PDB file of C-alpha atoms in Angstrom:
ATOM      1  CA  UNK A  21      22.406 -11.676   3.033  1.00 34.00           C
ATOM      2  CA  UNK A  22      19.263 -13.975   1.867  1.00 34.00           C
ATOM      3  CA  UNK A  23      19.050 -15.254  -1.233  1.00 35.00           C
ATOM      4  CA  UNK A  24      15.921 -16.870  -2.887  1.00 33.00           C
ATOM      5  CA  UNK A  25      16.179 -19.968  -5.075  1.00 33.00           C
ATOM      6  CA  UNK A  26      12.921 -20.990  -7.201  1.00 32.00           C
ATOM      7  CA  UNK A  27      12.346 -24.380  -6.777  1.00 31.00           C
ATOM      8  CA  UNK A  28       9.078 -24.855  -8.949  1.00 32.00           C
ATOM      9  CA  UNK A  29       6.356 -22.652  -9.846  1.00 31.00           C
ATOM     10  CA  UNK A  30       5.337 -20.887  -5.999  1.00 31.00           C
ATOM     11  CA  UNK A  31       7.675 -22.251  -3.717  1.00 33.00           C
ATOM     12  CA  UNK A  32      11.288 -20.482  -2.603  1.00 32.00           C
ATOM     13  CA  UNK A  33      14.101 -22.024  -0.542  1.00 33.00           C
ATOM     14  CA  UNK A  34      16.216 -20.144   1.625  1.00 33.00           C
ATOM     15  CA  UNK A  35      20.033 -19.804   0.639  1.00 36.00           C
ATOM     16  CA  UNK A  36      22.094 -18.503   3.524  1.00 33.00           C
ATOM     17  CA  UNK A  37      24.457 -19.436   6.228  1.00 36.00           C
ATOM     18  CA  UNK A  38      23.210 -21.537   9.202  1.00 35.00           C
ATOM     19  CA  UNK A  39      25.511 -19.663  11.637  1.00 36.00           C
ATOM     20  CA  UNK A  40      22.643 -16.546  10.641  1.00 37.00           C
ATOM     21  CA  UNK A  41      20.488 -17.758  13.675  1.00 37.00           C
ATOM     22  CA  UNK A  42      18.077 -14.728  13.109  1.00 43.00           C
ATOM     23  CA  UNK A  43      17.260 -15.329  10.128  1.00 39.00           C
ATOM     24  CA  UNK A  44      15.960 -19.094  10.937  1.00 42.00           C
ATOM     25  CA  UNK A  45      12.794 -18.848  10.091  1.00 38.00           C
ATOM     26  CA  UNK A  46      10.451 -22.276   8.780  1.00 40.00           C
ATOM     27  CA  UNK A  47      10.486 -22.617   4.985  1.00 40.00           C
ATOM     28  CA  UNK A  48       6.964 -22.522   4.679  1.00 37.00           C
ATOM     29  CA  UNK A  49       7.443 -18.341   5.738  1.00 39.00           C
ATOM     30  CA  UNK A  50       8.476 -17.903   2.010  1.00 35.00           C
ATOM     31  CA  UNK A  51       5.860 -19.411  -0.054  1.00 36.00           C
ATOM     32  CA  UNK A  52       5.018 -17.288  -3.038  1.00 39.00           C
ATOM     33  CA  UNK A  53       7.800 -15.041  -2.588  1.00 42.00           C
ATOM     34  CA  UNK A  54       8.829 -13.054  -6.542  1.00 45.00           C
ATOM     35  CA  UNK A  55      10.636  -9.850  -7.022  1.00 48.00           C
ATOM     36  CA  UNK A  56       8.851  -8.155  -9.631  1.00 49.00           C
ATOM     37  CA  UNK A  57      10.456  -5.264 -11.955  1.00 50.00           C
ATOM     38  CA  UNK A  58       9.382  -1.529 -11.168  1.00 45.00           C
ATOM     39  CA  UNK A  59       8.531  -1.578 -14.829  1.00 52.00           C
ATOM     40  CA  UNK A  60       5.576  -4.687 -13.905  1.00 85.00           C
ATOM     41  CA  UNK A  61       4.601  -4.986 -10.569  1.00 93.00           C
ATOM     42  CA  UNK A  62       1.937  -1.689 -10.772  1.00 95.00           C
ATOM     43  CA  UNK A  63       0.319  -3.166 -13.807  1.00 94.00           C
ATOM     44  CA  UNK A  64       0.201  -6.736 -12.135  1.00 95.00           C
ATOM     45  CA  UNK A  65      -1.596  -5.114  -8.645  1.00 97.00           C
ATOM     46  CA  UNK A  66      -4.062  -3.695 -11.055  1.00 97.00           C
ATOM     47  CA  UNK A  67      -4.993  -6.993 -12.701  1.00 96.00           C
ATOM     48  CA  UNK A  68      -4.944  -8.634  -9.268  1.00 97.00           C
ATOM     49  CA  UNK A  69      -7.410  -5.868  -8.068  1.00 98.00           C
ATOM     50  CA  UNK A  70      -9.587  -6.192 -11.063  1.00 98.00           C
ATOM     51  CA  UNK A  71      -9.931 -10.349 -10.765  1.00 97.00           C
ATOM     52  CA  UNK A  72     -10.205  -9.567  -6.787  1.00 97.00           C
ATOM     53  CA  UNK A  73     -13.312  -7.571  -7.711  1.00 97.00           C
ATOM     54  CA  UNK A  74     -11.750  -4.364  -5.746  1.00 97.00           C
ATOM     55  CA  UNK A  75     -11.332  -2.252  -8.797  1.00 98.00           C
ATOM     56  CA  UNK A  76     -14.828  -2.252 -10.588  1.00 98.00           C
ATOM     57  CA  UNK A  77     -15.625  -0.361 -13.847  1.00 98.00           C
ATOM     58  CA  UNK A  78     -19.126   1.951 -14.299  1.00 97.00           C
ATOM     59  CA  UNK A  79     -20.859   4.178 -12.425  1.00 96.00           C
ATOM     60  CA  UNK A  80     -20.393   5.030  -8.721  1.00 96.00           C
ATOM     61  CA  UNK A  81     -20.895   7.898  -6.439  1.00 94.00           C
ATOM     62  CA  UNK A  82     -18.177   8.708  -4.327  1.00 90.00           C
ATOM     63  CA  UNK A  83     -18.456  10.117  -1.310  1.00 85.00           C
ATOM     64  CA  UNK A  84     -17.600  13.876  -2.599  1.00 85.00           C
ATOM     65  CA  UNK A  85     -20.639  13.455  -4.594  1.00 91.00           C
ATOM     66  CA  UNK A  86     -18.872  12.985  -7.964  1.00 93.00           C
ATOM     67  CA  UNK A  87     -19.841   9.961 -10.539  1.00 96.00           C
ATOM     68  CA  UNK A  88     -16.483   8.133 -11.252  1.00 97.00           C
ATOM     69  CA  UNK A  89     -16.036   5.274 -14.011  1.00 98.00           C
ATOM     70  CA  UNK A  90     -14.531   3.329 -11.790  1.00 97.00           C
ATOM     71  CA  UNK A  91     -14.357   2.468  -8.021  1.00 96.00           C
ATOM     72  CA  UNK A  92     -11.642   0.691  -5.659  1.00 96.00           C
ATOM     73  CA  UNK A  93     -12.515  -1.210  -2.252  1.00 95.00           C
ATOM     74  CA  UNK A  94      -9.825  -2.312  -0.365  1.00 94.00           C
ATOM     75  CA  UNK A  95     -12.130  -4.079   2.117  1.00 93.00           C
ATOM     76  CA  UNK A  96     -12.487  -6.986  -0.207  1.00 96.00           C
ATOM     77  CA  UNK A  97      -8.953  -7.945  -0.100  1.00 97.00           C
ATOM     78  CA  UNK A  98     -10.406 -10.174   2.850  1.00 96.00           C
ATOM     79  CA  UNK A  99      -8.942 -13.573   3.108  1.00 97.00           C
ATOM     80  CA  UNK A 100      -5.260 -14.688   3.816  1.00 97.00           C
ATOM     81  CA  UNK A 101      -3.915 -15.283   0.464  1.00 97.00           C
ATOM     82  CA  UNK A 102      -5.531 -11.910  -1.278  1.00 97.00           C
ATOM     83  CA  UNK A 103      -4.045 -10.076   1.906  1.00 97.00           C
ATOM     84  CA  UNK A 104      -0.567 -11.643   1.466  1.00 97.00           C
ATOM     85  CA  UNK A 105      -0.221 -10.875  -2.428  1.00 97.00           C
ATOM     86  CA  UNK A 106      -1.804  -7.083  -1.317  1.00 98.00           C
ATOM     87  CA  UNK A 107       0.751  -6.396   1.105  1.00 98.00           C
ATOM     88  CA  UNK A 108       3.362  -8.068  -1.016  1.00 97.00           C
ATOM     89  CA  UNK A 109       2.479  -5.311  -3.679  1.00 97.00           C
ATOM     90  CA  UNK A 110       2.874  -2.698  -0.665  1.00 98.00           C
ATOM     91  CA  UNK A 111       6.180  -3.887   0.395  1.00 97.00           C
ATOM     92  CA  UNK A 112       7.566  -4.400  -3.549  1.00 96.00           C
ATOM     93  CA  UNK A 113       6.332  -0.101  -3.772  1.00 96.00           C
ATOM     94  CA  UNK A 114       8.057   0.383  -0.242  1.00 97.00           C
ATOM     95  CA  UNK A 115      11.894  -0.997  -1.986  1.00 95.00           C
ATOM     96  CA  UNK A 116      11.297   0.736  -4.995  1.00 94.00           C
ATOM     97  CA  UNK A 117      10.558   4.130  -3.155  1.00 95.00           C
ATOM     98  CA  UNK A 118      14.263   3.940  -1.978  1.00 95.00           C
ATOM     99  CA  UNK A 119      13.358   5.411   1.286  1.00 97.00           C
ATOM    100  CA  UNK A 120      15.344   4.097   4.828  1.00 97.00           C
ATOM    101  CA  UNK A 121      12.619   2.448   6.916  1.00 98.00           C
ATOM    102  CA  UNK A 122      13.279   1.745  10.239  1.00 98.00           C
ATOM    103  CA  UNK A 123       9.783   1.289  11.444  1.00 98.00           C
ATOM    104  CA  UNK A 124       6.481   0.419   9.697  1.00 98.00           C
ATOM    105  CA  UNK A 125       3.390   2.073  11.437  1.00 98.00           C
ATOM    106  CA  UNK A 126      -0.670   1.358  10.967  1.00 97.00           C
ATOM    107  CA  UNK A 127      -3.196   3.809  11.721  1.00 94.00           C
ATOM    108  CA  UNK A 128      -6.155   2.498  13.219  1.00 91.00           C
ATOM    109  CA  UNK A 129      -8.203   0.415  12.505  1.00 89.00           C
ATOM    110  CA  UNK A 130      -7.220  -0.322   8.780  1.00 91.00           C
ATOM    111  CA  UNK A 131      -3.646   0.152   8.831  1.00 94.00           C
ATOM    112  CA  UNK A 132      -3.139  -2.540  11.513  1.00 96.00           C
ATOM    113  CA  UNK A 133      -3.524  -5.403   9.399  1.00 96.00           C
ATOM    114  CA  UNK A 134      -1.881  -3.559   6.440  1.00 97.00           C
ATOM    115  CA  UNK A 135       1.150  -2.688   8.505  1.00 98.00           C
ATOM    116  CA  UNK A 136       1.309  -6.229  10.127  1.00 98.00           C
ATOM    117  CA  UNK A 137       0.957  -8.024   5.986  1.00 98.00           C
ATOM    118  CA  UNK A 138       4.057  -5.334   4.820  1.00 98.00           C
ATOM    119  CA  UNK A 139       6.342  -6.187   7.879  1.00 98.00           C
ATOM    120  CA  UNK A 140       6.008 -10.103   6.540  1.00 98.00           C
ATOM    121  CA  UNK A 141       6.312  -9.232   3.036  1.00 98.00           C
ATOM    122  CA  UNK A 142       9.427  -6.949   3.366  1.00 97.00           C
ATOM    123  CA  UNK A 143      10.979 -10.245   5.383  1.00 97.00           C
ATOM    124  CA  UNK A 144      10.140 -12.808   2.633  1.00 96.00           C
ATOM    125  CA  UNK A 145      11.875  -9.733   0.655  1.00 95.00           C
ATOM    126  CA  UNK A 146      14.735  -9.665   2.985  1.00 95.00           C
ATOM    127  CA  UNK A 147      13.997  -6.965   4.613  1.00 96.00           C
ATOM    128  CA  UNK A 148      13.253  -6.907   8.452  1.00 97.00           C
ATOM    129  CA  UNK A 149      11.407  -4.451   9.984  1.00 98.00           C
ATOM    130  CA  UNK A 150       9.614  -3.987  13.058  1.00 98.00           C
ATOM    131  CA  UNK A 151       5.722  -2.593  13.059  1.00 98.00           C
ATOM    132  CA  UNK A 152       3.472  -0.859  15.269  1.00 98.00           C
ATOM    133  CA  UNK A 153      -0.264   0.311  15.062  1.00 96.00           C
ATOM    134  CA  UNK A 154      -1.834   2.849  17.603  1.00 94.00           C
ATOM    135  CA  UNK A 155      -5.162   2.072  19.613  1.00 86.00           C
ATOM    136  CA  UNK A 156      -8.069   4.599  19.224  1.00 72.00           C
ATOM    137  CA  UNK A 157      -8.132   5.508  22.909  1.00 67.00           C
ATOM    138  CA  UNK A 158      -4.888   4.814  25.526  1.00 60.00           C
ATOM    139  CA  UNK A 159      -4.677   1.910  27.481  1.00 56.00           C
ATOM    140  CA  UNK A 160      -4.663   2.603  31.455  1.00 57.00           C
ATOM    141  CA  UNK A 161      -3.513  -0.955  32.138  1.00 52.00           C
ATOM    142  CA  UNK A 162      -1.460  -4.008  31.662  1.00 49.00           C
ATOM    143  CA  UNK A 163       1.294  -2.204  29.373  1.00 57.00           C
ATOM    144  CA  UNK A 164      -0.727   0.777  28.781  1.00 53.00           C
ATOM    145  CA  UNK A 165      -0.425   4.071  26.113  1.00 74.00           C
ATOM    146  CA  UNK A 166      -1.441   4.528  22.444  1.00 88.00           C
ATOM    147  CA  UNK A 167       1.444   2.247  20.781  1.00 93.00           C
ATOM    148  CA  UNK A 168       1.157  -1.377  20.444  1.00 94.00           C
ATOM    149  CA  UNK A 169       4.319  -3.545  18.924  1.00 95.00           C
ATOM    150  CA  UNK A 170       7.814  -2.137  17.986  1.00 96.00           C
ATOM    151  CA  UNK A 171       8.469   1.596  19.387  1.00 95.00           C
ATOM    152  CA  UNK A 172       8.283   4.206  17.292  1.00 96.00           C
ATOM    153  CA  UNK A 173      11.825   5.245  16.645  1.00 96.00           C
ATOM    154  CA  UNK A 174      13.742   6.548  13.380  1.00 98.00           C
ATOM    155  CA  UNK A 175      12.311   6.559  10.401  1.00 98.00           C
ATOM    156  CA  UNK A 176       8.497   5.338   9.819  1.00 98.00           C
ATOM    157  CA  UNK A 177       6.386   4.427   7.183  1.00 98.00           C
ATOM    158  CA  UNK A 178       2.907   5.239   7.597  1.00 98.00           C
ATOM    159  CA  UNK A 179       0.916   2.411   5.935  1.00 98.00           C
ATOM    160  CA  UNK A 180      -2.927   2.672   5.075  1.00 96.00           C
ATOM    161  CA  UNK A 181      -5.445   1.872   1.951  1.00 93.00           C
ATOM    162  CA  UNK A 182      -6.038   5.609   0.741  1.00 91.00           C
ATOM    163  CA  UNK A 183      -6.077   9.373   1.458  1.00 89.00           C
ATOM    164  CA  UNK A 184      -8.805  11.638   1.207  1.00 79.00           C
ATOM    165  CA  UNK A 185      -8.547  14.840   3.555  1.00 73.00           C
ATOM    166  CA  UNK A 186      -5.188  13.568   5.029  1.00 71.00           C
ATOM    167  CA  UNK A 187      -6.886  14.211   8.643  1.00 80.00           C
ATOM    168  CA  UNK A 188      -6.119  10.501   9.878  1.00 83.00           C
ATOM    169  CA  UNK A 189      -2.502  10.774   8.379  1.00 91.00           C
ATOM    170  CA  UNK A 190      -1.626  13.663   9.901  1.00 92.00           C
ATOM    171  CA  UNK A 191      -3.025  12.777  13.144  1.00 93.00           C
ATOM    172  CA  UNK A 192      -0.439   9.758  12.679  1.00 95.00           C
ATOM    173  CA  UNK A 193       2.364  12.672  11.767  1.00 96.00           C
ATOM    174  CA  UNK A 194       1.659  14.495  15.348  1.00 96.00           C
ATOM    175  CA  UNK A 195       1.904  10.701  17.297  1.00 95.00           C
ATOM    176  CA  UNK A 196       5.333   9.594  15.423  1.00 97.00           C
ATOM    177  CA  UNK A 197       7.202  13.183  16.221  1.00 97.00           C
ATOM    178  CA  UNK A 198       5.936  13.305  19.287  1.00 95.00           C
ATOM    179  CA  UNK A 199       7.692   9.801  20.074  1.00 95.00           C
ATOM    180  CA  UNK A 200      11.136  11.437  18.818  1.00 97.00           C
ATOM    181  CA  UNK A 201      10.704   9.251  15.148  1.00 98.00           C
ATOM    182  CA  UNK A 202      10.564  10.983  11.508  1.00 98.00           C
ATOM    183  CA  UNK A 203       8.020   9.783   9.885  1.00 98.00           C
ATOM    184  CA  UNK A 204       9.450   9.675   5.908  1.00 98.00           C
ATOM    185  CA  UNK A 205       6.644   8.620   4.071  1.00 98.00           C
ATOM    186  CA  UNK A 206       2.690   7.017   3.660  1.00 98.00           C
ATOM    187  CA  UNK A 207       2.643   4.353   1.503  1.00 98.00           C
ATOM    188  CA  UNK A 208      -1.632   4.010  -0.106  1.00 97.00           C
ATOM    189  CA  UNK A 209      -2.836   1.096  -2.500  1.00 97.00           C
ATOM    190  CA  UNK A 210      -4.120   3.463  -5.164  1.00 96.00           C
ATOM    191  CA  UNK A 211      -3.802   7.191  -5.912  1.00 96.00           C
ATOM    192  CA  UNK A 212      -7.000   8.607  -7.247  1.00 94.00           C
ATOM    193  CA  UNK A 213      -5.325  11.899  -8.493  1.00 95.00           C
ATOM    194  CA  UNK A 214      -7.851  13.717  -8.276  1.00 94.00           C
ATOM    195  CA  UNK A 215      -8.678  17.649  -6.985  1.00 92.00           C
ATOM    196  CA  UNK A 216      -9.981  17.785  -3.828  1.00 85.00           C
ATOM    197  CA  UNK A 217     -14.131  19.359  -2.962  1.00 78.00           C
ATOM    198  CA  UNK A 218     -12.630  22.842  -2.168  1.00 79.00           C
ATOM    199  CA  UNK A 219     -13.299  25.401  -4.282  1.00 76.00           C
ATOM    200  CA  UNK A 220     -10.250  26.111  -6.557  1.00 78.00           C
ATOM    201  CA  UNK A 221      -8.609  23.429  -5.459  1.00 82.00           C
ATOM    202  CA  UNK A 222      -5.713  22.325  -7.834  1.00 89.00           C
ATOM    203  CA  UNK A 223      -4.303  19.485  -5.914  1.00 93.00           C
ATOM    204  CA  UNK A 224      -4.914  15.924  -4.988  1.00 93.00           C
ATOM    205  CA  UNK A 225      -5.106  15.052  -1.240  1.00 91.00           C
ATOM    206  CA  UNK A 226      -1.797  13.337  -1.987  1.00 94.00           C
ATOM    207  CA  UNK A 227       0.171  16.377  -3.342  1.00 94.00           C
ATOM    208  CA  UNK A 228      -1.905  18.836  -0.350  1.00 93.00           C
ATOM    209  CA  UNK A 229      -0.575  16.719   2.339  1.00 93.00           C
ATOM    210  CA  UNK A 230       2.818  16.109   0.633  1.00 94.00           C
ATOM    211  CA  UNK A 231       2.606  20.475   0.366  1.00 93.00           C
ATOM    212  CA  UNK A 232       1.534  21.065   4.060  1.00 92.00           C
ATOM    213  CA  UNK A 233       3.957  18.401   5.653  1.00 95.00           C
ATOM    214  CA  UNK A 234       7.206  17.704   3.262  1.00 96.00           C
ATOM    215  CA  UNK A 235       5.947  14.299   3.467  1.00 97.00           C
ATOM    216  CA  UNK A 236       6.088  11.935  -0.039  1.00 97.00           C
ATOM    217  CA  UNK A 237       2.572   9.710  -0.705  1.00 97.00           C
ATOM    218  CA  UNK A 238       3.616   6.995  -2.480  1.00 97.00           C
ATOM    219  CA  UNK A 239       1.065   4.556  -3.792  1.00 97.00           C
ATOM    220  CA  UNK A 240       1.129   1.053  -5.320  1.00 97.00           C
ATOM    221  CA  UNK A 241      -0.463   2.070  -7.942  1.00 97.00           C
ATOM    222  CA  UNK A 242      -2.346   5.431  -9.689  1.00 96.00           C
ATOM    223  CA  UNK A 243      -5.295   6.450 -11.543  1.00 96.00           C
ATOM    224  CA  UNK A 244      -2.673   7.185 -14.745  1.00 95.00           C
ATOM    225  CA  UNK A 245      -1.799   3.460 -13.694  1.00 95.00           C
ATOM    226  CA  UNK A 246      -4.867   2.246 -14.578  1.00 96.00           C
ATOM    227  CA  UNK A 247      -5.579   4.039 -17.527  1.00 96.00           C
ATOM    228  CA  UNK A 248      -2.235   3.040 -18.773  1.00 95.00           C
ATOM    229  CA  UNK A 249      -3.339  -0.602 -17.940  1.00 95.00           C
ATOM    230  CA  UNK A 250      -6.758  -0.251 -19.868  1.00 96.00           C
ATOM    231  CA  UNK A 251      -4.952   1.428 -22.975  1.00 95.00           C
ATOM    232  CA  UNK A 252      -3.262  -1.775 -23.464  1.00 94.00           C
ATOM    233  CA  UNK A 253      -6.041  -3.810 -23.078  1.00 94.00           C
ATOM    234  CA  UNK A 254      -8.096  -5.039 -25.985  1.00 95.00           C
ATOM    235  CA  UNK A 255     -12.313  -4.056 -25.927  1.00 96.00           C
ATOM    236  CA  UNK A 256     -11.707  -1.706 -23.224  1.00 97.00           C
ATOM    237  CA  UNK A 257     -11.912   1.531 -25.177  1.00 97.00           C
ATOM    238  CA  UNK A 258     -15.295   2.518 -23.428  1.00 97.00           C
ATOM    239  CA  UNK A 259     -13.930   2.402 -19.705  1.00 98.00           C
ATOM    240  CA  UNK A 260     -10.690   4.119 -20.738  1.00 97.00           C
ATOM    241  CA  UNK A 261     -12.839   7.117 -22.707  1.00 98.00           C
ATOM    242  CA  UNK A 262     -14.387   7.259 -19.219  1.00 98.00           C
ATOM    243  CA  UNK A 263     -12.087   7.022 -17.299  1.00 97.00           C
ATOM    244  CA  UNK A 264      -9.916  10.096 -19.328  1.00 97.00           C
ATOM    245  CA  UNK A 265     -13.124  12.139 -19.494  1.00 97.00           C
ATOM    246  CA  UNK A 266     -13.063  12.036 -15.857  1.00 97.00           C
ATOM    247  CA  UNK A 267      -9.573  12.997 -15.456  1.00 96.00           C
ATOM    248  CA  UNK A 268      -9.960  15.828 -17.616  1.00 95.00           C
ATOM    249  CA  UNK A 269     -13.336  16.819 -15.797  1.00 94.00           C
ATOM    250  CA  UNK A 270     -11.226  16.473 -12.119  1.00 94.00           C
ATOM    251  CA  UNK A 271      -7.759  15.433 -12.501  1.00 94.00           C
ATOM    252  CA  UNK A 272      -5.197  16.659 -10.473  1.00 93.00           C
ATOM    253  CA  UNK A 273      -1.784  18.229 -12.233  1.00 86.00           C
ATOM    254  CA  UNK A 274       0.664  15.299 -12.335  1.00 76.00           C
TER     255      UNK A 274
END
């Protein structure tokens, strides 16, 4: 089993026996490597989104047409270090989930990157697990198909930045059964918990795709997340009136 030593303020050392040959990996591989309580780690992604500029507060149009109080990009988690403390949050959610993972799988295009970051993070967390990612159209040469990396066998977590309809993730549903693996679970940065455009819709997209497939969405962190975060925040009494007149205009039943 690893075990990880602080040594000063960033920087871990590996503890474990040198007859372990697979788990010789450089030192440098576990840089910035903390386990975080359940209790903290959703409350610290949401500050680290906030100073990353991907969670902004005041007016924005989403793409349903509504005005939200806030807004979350994902896309500007864009250089190696904001990438590796992302995925770090992913993989920290992905232990506390308590689900068996056998595989880690990336939808294309944005879940190949995401899936690649969680496979390193669960390692620095002791946790080894092979990824994969799907290309958009099959290759008829060199190795060829639709899967690139790891097969797709047992259990799989689907890794992405968010749902909406839940058309990509099921698409990603179909490709793991097909391969003979049970896919156990999507893993999203943030949970907007909100109803979907249908009319009389009472669900988020989470809780309609967790309805239609028996498959959990679990997310790093939520919208009550956030307003939780923002209630114990000082001068922020304006965003977090927002933010709870939105819920109650298009919140989804938790």
């Amino acid at each position: 089993m690893v075990k990880f030593t602080k040594v000063e303020k960033f920087a871990w050392k590996r503890d474990y026996p040198s007859s372990n040959s697979n788990l010789d990996f450089p030192d440098r591989l576990f840089m910035r490597v903390s386990v975080t309580p359940l209790a903290d780690f959703r409350q610290q992604f949401i500050e680290f989104a906030i100073r990353q500029e991907a969670l902004c507060f005041g007016e924005f149009k989403t793409k349903a047409g509504r005005l939200s109080p806030y807004f979350f990009n994902s896309g500007l988690f864009s250089d190696g270090e904001s990438l590796a403390k992302l995925t770090h949050f992913y993989a920290e959610a992905a232990l506390a989930s308590g689900l068996k993972i056998d595989t880690i799988f990336g939808p294309a295009y944005k879940g190949i990157t995401l899936a690649a970051g969680v496979a390193i993070a669960m390692a620095n967390l002791g946790q080894n697990v092979p990824f994969c990612y799907n290309r958009k159209e099959a290759k008829d040469h060199g190795e060829g198909g639709l899967i690139v990396g790891a097969p797709l066998k047992g259990d799989v977590l689907i890794v992405d930045d968010v749902i909406s309809d839940g058309a990509s993730k099921r698409e990603s549903v179909e490709m793991i059964r097909a391969a003979g693996a049970t896919p156990v679970g999507v893993l999203i940065a943030l949970d907007r918990q909100e109803v979907g455009t249908k009319a009389g819709s009472t669900q988020s997209a989470a809780q309609e795709f967790n309805q239609t497939t028996g498959i959990p969405v679990i997310a790093v962190a939520t919208l009550a997340d956030i307003t939780a975060y923002l209630a114990r925040q000082s001068g922020e009494n304006a965003k977090l009136a927002a933010i709870k007149a939105y819920r109650k205009q298009y919140g989804a039943a938790i």
